[in-house]
Coordinates of N, CA, C and O in Angstrom, one line a residue:
A1 N 122.4 32.7 -3.7 CA 121.9 32.9 -5.0 C 122.9 33.7 -5.9 O 123.5 34.6 -5.4
E2 N 122.9 33.4 -7.1 CA 123.8 34.1 -8.0 C 123.0 35.3 -8.7 O 121.8 35.2 -8.9
P3 N 123.8 36.4 -9.0 CA 123.1 37.5 -9.8 C 122.6 36.9 -11.1 O 123.1 36.0 -11.6
P4 N 121.5 37.6 -11.6 CA 120.9 37.1 -12.8 C 121.9 37.3 -14.0 O 122.8 38.1 -13.9
A5 N 121.6 36.6 -15.0 CA 122.4 36.7 -16.3 C 122.2 38.2 -16.8 O 121.2 38.8 -16.6
V6 N 123.3 38.7 -17.3 CA 123.2 40.0 -17.9 C 123.6 40.0 -19.3 O 124.1 39.0 -19.9
A7 N 123.3 41.1 -20.0 CA 123.6 41.3 -21.4 C 125.1 41.0 -21.6 O 125.9 41.3 -20.8
S8 N 125.4 40.5 -22.8 CA 126.8 40.1 -23.1 C 127.7 41.4 -23.4 O 128.9 41.3 -23.3
R9 N 127.1 42.5 -23.7 CA 127.9 43.7 -23.9 C 128.5 44.1 -22.6 O 128.1 43.7 -21.5
D10 N 129.4 45.1 -22.6 CA 130.1 45.5 -21.4 C 129.4 46.7 -20.8 O 130.0 47.6 -20.2
E11 N 128.1 46.8 -20.9 CA 127.4 47.9 -20.3 C 126.2 47.3 -19.5 O 125.5 46.4 -20.0
P12 N 126.0 47.8 -18.3 CA 124.9 47.2 -17.5 C 123.6 47.6 -18.1 O 123.4 48.6 -18.8
T13 N 122.5 46.9 -17.7 CA 121.2 47.2 -18.1 C 120.4 47.5 -16.8 O 120.8 47.1 -15.7
R14 N 119.3 48.2 -17.0 CA 118.4 48.4 -15.8 C 118.0 47.1 -15.2 O 117.9 47.0 -14.0
E15 N 117.6 46.1 -16.0 CA 117.1 44.9 -15.6 C 118.2 44.2 -14.8 O 117.9 43.5 -13.7
A16 N 119.4 44.2 -15.2 CA 120.6 43.6 -14.5 C 120.8 44.2 -13.2 O 121.0 43.6 -12.2
A17 N 120.7 45.6 -13.2 CA 120.9 46.3 -11.9 C 119.8 45.9 -10.9 O 120.1 45.7 -9.7
E18 N 118.6 45.9 -11.4 CA 117.5 45.5 -10.5 C 117.6 44.1 -10.0 O 117.3 43.7 -8.9
G19 N 118.1 43.2 -10.8 CA 118.4 41.8 -10.5 C 119.4 41.7 -9.4 O 119.3 40.9 -8.5
V20 N 120.5 42.5 -9.5 CA 121.6 42.4 -8.5 C 121.0 42.9 -7.1 O 121.3 42.2 -6.1
V21 N 120.2 43.9 -7.1 CA 119.6 44.3 -5.9 C 118.7 43.3 -5.3 O 118.6 43.1 -4.1
A22 N 118.0 42.5 -6.1 CA 117.0 41.5 -5.6 C 117.7 40.2 -5.0 O 117.1 39.5 -4.4
V23 N 119.0 40.0 -5.3 CA 119.7 38.9 -4.8 C 119.6 38.8 -3.3 O 119.9 39.8 -2.6
G24 N 119.1 37.7 -2.8 CA 119.1 37.5 -1.3 C 117.9 38.2 -0.6 O 117.9 38.3 0.6
T25 N 116.9 38.7 -1.4 CA 115.9 39.5 -0.8 C 115.1 38.7 0.2 O 114.8 39.2 1.3
A26 N 114.8 37.4 0.0 CA 114.0 36.6 0.9 C 114.7 36.5 2.3 O 114.1 36.7 3.3
A27 N 116.0 36.1 2.2 CA 116.8 36.0 3.5 C 116.9 37.3 4.2 O 116.8 37.3 5.4
Y28 N 117.1 38.4 3.5 CA 117.2 39.7 4.1 C 115.9 40.1 4.7 O 115.8 40.5 5.9
G29 N 114.8 39.8 4.1 CA 113.4 40.1 4.6 C 113.2 39.3 5.9 O 112.6 39.8 6.9
R30 N 113.6 38.0 6.0 CA 113.5 37.2 7.2 C 114.3 37.8 8.3 O 113.9 37.9 9.5
A31 N 115.5 38.3 8.0 CA 116.4 38.9 9.0 C 115.8 40.2 9.6 O 115.8 40.5 10.8
V32 N 115.2 41.0 8.7 CA 114.5 42.2 9.1 C 113.3 41.9 10.0 O 113.2 42.5 11.1
S33 N 112.5 40.9 9.6 CA 111.4 40.5 10.4 C 111.8 40.0 11.8 O 111.2 40.4 12.8
R34 N 112.8 39.2 11.8 CA 113.3 38.7 13.1 C 113.8 39.8 14.0 O 113.5 39.9 15.2
T35 N 114.5 40.8 13.4 CA 115.0 41.9 14.1 C 113.9 42.8 14.7 O 113.9 43.2 15.8
V36 N 112.9 43.1 13.9 CA 111.7 43.8 14.3 C 111.1 43.1 15.5 O 110.7 43.7 16.5
G37 N 110.9 41.8 15.4 CA 110.4 41.0 16.5 C 111.2 41.1 17.8 O 110.6 41.3 18.9
D38 N 112.5 41.1 17.6 CA 113.4 41.3 18.8 C 113.3 42.7 19.4 O 113.3 42.8 20.6
I39 N 113.1 43.7 18.6 CA 112.9 45.0 19.1 C 111.6 45.1 19.8 O 111.5 45.6 21.0
R40 N 110.5 44.6 19.2 CA 109.2 44.6 19.9 C 109.2 43.8 21.2 O 108.5 44.1 22.1
A41 N 110.0 42.8 21.3 CA 110.1 41.9 22.5 C 111.0 42.6 23.6 O 111.1 42.1 24.7
G42 N 111.6 43.7 23.2 CA 112.5 44.4 24.2 C 113.9 43.9 24.3 O 114.6 44.2 25.1
L43 N 114.2 43.0 23.4 CA 115.6 42.4 23.4 C 116.6 43.4 22.8 O 117.8 43.3 23.1
L44 N 116.2 44.3 21.9 CA 117.0 45.2 21.2 C 116.3 46.6 21.3 O 115.1 46.7 21.3
E45 N 117.1 47.7 21.3 CA 116.6 49.0 21.1 C 116.7 49.4 19.7 O 115.8 50.1 19.1
K46 N 117.8 49.2 19.1 CA 118.1 49.5 17.7 C 118.9 48.4 17.1 O 119.6 47.7 17.8
A47 N 118.9 48.3 15.8 CA 119.7 47.3 15.1 C 120.0 47.8 13.7 O 119.1 48.5 13.1
V48 N 121.1 47.4 13.1 CA 121.3 47.6 11.7 C 121.4 46.3 11.0 O 122.3 45.5 11.4
V49 N 120.5 46.0 10.1 CA 120.5 44.8 9.3 C 121.1 45.1 8.0 O 120.6 46.0 7.3
S50 N 122.1 44.4 7.6 CA 122.7 44.6 6.3 C 122.9 43.3 5.6 O 122.7 42.3 6.1
R51 N 123.3 43.4 4.3 CA 123.6 42.2 3.5 C 124.7 42.6 2.5 O 124.8 43.7 2.1
R52 N 125.3 41.5 2.1 CA 126.3 41.6 1.0 C 125.6 41.3 -0.3 O 124.8 40.4 -0.3
V53 N 125.9 42.1 -1.3 CA 125.3 41.8 -2.6 C 126.4 41.5 -3.6 O 127.3 42.3 -3.8
P54 N 126.5 40.3 -4.1 CA 127.5 39.9 -5.0 C 127.4 40.7 -6.3 O 126.3 40.9 -6.9
L55 N 128.5 41.2 -6.8 CA 128.5 42.0 -8.1 C 129.2 41.2 -9.1 O 130.3 40.7 -8.9
P56 N 128.7 41.1 -10.3 CA 129.4 40.4 -11.4 C 130.6 41.3 -11.9 O 130.6 42.5 -11.8
A57 N 131.6 40.6 -12.3 CA 132.8 41.3 -12.9 C 132.5 41.9 -14.2 O 133.0 43.0 -14.5
R58 N 131.7 41.3 -15.0 CA 131.3 41.8 -16.3 C 129.8 41.6 -16.5 O 129.3 40.5 -16.1
P59 N 129.1 42.5 -17.0 CA 129.6 43.9 -17.2 C 129.9 44.6 -15.9 O 129.4 44.2 -14.9
R60 N 130.6 45.6 -16.0 CA 131.0 46.4 -14.8 C 129.7 46.9 -14.1 O 128.8 47.3 -14.8
P61 N 129.7 46.8 -12.8 CA 128.5 47.4 -12.1 C 128.3 48.8 -12.4 O 129.2 49.6 -12.4
D62 N 127.1 49.2 -12.7 CA 126.7 50.6 -12.9 C 126.1 51.0 -11.6 O 124.9 50.8 -11.3
F63 N 126.9 51.7 -10.7 CA 126.4 52.1 -9.4 C 125.2 53.0 -9.4 O 124.3 52.8 -8.7
P64 N 125.2 54.0 -10.3 CA 124.0 54.9 -10.3 C 122.7 54.1 -10.7 O 121.7 54.3 -10.0
A65 N 122.8 53.2 -11.6 CA 121.6 52.4 -12.0 C 121.2 51.5 -10.8 O 120.0 51.3 -10.5
T66 N 122.2 50.9 -10.2 CA 121.9 50.0 -9.0 C 121.3 50.8 -7.9 O 120.4 50.4 -7.2
Y67 N 121.9 52.0 -7.7 CA 121.3 52.9 -6.6 C 119.9 53.2 -6.9 O 119.0 53.1 -6.0
L68 N 119.6 53.6 -8.2 CA 118.2 53.9 -8.5 C 117.3 52.7 -8.3 O 116.1 52.9 -7.9
A69 N 117.7 51.5 -8.7 CA 116.9 50.3 -8.5 C 116.7 50.1 -7.0 O 115.6 49.7 -6.6
G70 N 117.7 50.3 -6.2 CA 117.5 50.2 -4.7 C 116.6 51.2 -4.2 O 115.8 50.9 -3.3
R71 N 116.6 52.5 -4.7 CA 115.6 53.5 -4.3 C 114.2 53.1 -4.6 O 113.3 53.3 -3.9
R72 N 114.0 52.4 -5.8 CA 112.7 52.0 -6.2 C 112.2 50.9 -5.2 O 111.0 50.8 -5.0
A73 N 113.1 50.1 -4.7 CA 112.7 49.0 -3.9 C 112.7 49.3 -2.4 O 112.3 48.5 -1.6
N74 N 113.2 50.5 -2.0 CA 113.3 50.8 -0.6 C 112.6 52.2 -0.3 O 112.4 53.0 -1.3
T75 N 112.4 52.5 0.9 CA 111.9 53.8 1.3 C 112.8 54.3 2.5 O 112.3 54.6 3.6
P76 N 114.1 54.4 2.2 CA 115.0 54.8 3.3 C 114.9 56.3 3.6 O 114.6 57.1 2.7
A77 N 115.2 56.6 4.9 CA 115.2 58.0 5.3 C 116.4 58.7 4.6 O 116.3 59.9 4.2
R78 N 117.5 57.9 4.5 CA 118.7 58.5 3.9 C 119.3 57.4 3.0 O 119.2 56.2 3.2
S79 N 120.0 57.9 2.0 CA 120.7 57.0 1.1 C 122.0 57.7 0.6 O 122.1 58.9 0.7
Y80 N 122.9 56.9 0.0 CA 124.1 57.5 -0.5 C 124.6 56.8 -1.7 O 124.3 55.6 -1.9
L81 N 125.3 57.5 -2.5 CA 126.0 57.0 -3.7 C 127.3 57.7 -3.8 O 127.4 59.0 -3.9
L82 N 128.4 57.0 -3.6 CA 129.7 57.6 -3.5 C 130.7 57.1 -4.6 O 130.6 55.9 -5.0
D83 N 131.5 57.9 -5.1 CA 132.6 57.5 -5.9 C 133.8 58.4 -5.5 O 133.9 59.6 -5.9
L84 N 134.7 57.9 -4.7 CA 135.8 58.6 -4.1 C 137.1 58.0 -4.6 O 137.6 57.0 -4.0
G85 N 137.6 58.5 -5.7 CA 138.9 58.0 -6.2 C 138.9 56.5 -6.5 O 139.8 55.8 -6.3
G86 N 137.8 56.1 -7.0 CA 137.7 54.7 -7.4 C 137.0 53.8 -6.4 O 136.7 52.6 -6.6
Y87 N 136.9 54.2 -5.1 CA 136.2 53.5 -4.1 C 134.7 53.9 -4.2 O 134.3 55.0 -4.0
R88 N 133.9 52.9 -4.6 CA 132.5 53.2 -4.9 C 131.6 52.4 -3.9 O 131.9 51.3 -3.5
A89 N 130.5 53.1 -3.5 CA 129.6 52.5 -2.6 C 128.2 53.1 -2.8 O 128.1 54.2 -3.2
A90 N 127.2 52.3 -2.5 CA 125.8 52.8 -2.5 C 125.2 52.1 -1.3 O 125.5 51.0 -0.9
G91 N 124.3 52.8 -0.7 CA 123.6 52.2 0.5 C 122.4 53.0 0.9 O 122.2 54.1 0.5
F92 N 121.7 52.4 1.9 CA 120.4 53.0 2.4 C 120.4 52.8 3.9 O 120.8 51.8 4.4
S93 N 119.9 53.8 4.6 CA 119.9 53.8 6.0 C 118.8 54.6 6.6 O 118.5 55.7 6.1
P94 N 118.2 54.1 7.7 CA 117.2 54.9 8.4 C 117.9 55.9 9.3 O 117.2 56.8 9.8
E95 N 119.2 55.8 9.5 CA 119.9 56.7 10.4 C 120.9 57.6 9.6 O 121.4 57.2 8.6
T96 N 121.2 58.7 10.2 CA 122.3 59.5 9.6 C 123.6 58.9 9.9 O 124.0 58.6 11.0
V97 N 124.4 58.7 8.8 CA 125.7 58.2 9.0 C 126.7 59.3 9.1 O 127.5 59.4 10.0
L98 N 126.5 60.3 8.2 CA 127.4 61.5 8.2 C 126.6 62.7 7.7 O 125.8 62.5 6.7
E99 N 126.7 63.8 8.3 CA 126.1 65.0 7.9 C 127.1 66.1 7.7 O 128.0 66.2 8.6
V100 N 127.1 66.9 6.7 CA 127.9 68.0 6.5 C 127.1 69.3 6.3 O 126.3 69.3 5.3
R101 N 127.2 70.2 7.2 CA 126.4 71.5 7.1 C 127.0 72.4 6.1 O 128.2 72.2 5.7
E102 N 126.2 73.4 5.7 CA 126.8 74.4 4.7 C 128.0 75.1 5.2 O 128.8 75.5 4.4
D103 N 128.1 75.3 6.6 CA 129.3 75.9 7.1 C 130.5 75.0 7.2 O 131.6 75.4 7.7
G104 N 130.4 73.8 6.7 CA 131.5 72.8 6.8 C 131.6 71.9 8.0 O 132.4 71.0 8.1
R105 N 130.7 72.2 9.0 CA 130.7 71.3 10.2 C 130.2 69.9 9.8 O 129.2 69.8 9.2
V106 N 131.0 68.9 10.3 CA 130.7 67.5 10.0 C 130.2 66.9 11.3 O 130.8 67.1 12.4
S107 N 129.2 66.1 11.2 CA 128.7 65.3 12.4 C 128.4 63.9 12.0 O 128.0 63.7 10.9
T108 N 128.6 63.0 12.9 CA 128.2 61.6 12.7 C 127.2 61.2 13.8 O 127.3 61.8 14.9
Q109 N 126.4 60.2 13.6 CA 125.5 59.7 14.6 C 125.7 58.2 14.6 O 125.0 57.5 14.0
P110 N 126.7 57.7 15.4 CA 126.9 56.3 15.4 C 125.7 55.6 16.1 O 125.1 56.2 16.9
L111 N 125.5 54.4 15.7 CA 124.4 53.6 16.3 C 124.6 53.5 17.8 O 125.8 53.4 18.2
A112 N 123.6 53.6 18.5 CA 123.7 53.6 20.0 C 124.5 52.4 20.5 O 124.4 51.3 20.0
G113 N 125.5 52.7 21.3 CA 126.3 51.7 21.9 C 127.6 51.4 21.1 O 128.4 50.5 21.5
T114 N 127.8 52.1 20.0 CA 129.0 51.8 19.2 C 130.2 52.6 19.7 O 131.3 52.3 19.2
R115 N 130.0 53.5 20.5 CA 131.1 54.3 21.1 C 131.0 54.3 22.6 O 130.0 54.7 23.2
A116 N 132.1 53.7 23.2 CA 132.1 53.7 24.7 C 132.3 55.0 25.3 O 133.0 55.9 24.8
L117 N 131.6 55.3 26.4 CA 131.7 56.5 27.1 C 132.9 56.3 28.1 O 133.1 55.3 28.6
G118 N 133.6 57.4 28.3 CA 134.8 57.4 29.2 C 134.4 58.0 30.6 O 133.2 58.2 30.9
E119 N 135.4 58.2 31.3 CA 135.3 58.7 32.7 C 135.0 60.2 32.8 O 134.4 60.7 33.7
D120 N 135.4 60.9 31.7 CA 135.4 62.4 31.7 C 134.1 62.9 31.1 O 133.9 62.8 29.8
P121 N 133.1 63.4 31.8 CA 131.9 63.9 31.2 C 132.0 65.0 30.2 O 131.3 65.0 29.2
E122 N 133.0 65.8 30.3 CA 133.3 66.9 29.3 C 133.7 66.2 28.0 O 133.3 66.6 26.9
E123 N 134.6 65.2 28.1 CA 135.1 64.6 26.9 C 134.0 63.8 26.2 O 133.8 63.8 25.0
N124 N 133.1 63.2 27.0 CA 132.0 62.5 26.5 C 131.1 63.4 25.7 O 130.6 63.1 24.6
E125 N 130.8 64.6 26.3 CA 130.0 65.6 25.6 C 130.6 66.1 24.4 O 130.0 66.3 23.3
R126 N 132.0 66.3 24.4 CA 132.7 66.7 23.2 C 132.5 65.7 22.1 O 132.2 66.0 20.9
R127 N 132.7 64.5 22.4 CA 132.5 63.4 21.4 C 131.1 63.3 20.9 O 130.8 63.0 19.8
R128 N 130.1 63.5 21.8 CA 128.7 63.4 21.5 C 128.4 64.5 20.5 O 127.8 64.4 19.5

């Protein structure tokens, strides 16, 4: 499906942002339902279901407006909105991707099975 038509001016609208988020909603919902079924059947313990959302070149995507539209449509445990030197991203996750404590300590929680354990128990614990 294509993103909905947007205003001709070079500024995004709330409606356009919400339309971009809605692209592919039915297929994504089916993938989530299938994954939940696989978890209930014992075929999976955890899974990350994601989707690509096409963004129109014009008007330029308004990441904060798109993020807010996504928050209205989701109830994620965690979400993010980033702009790091021109690299922009927005997303939603039930899992912690990255945490930074006030003392500056950084931790990540990769999805189970995404990091192989080695032979050294101490090294495994350090990585954990």
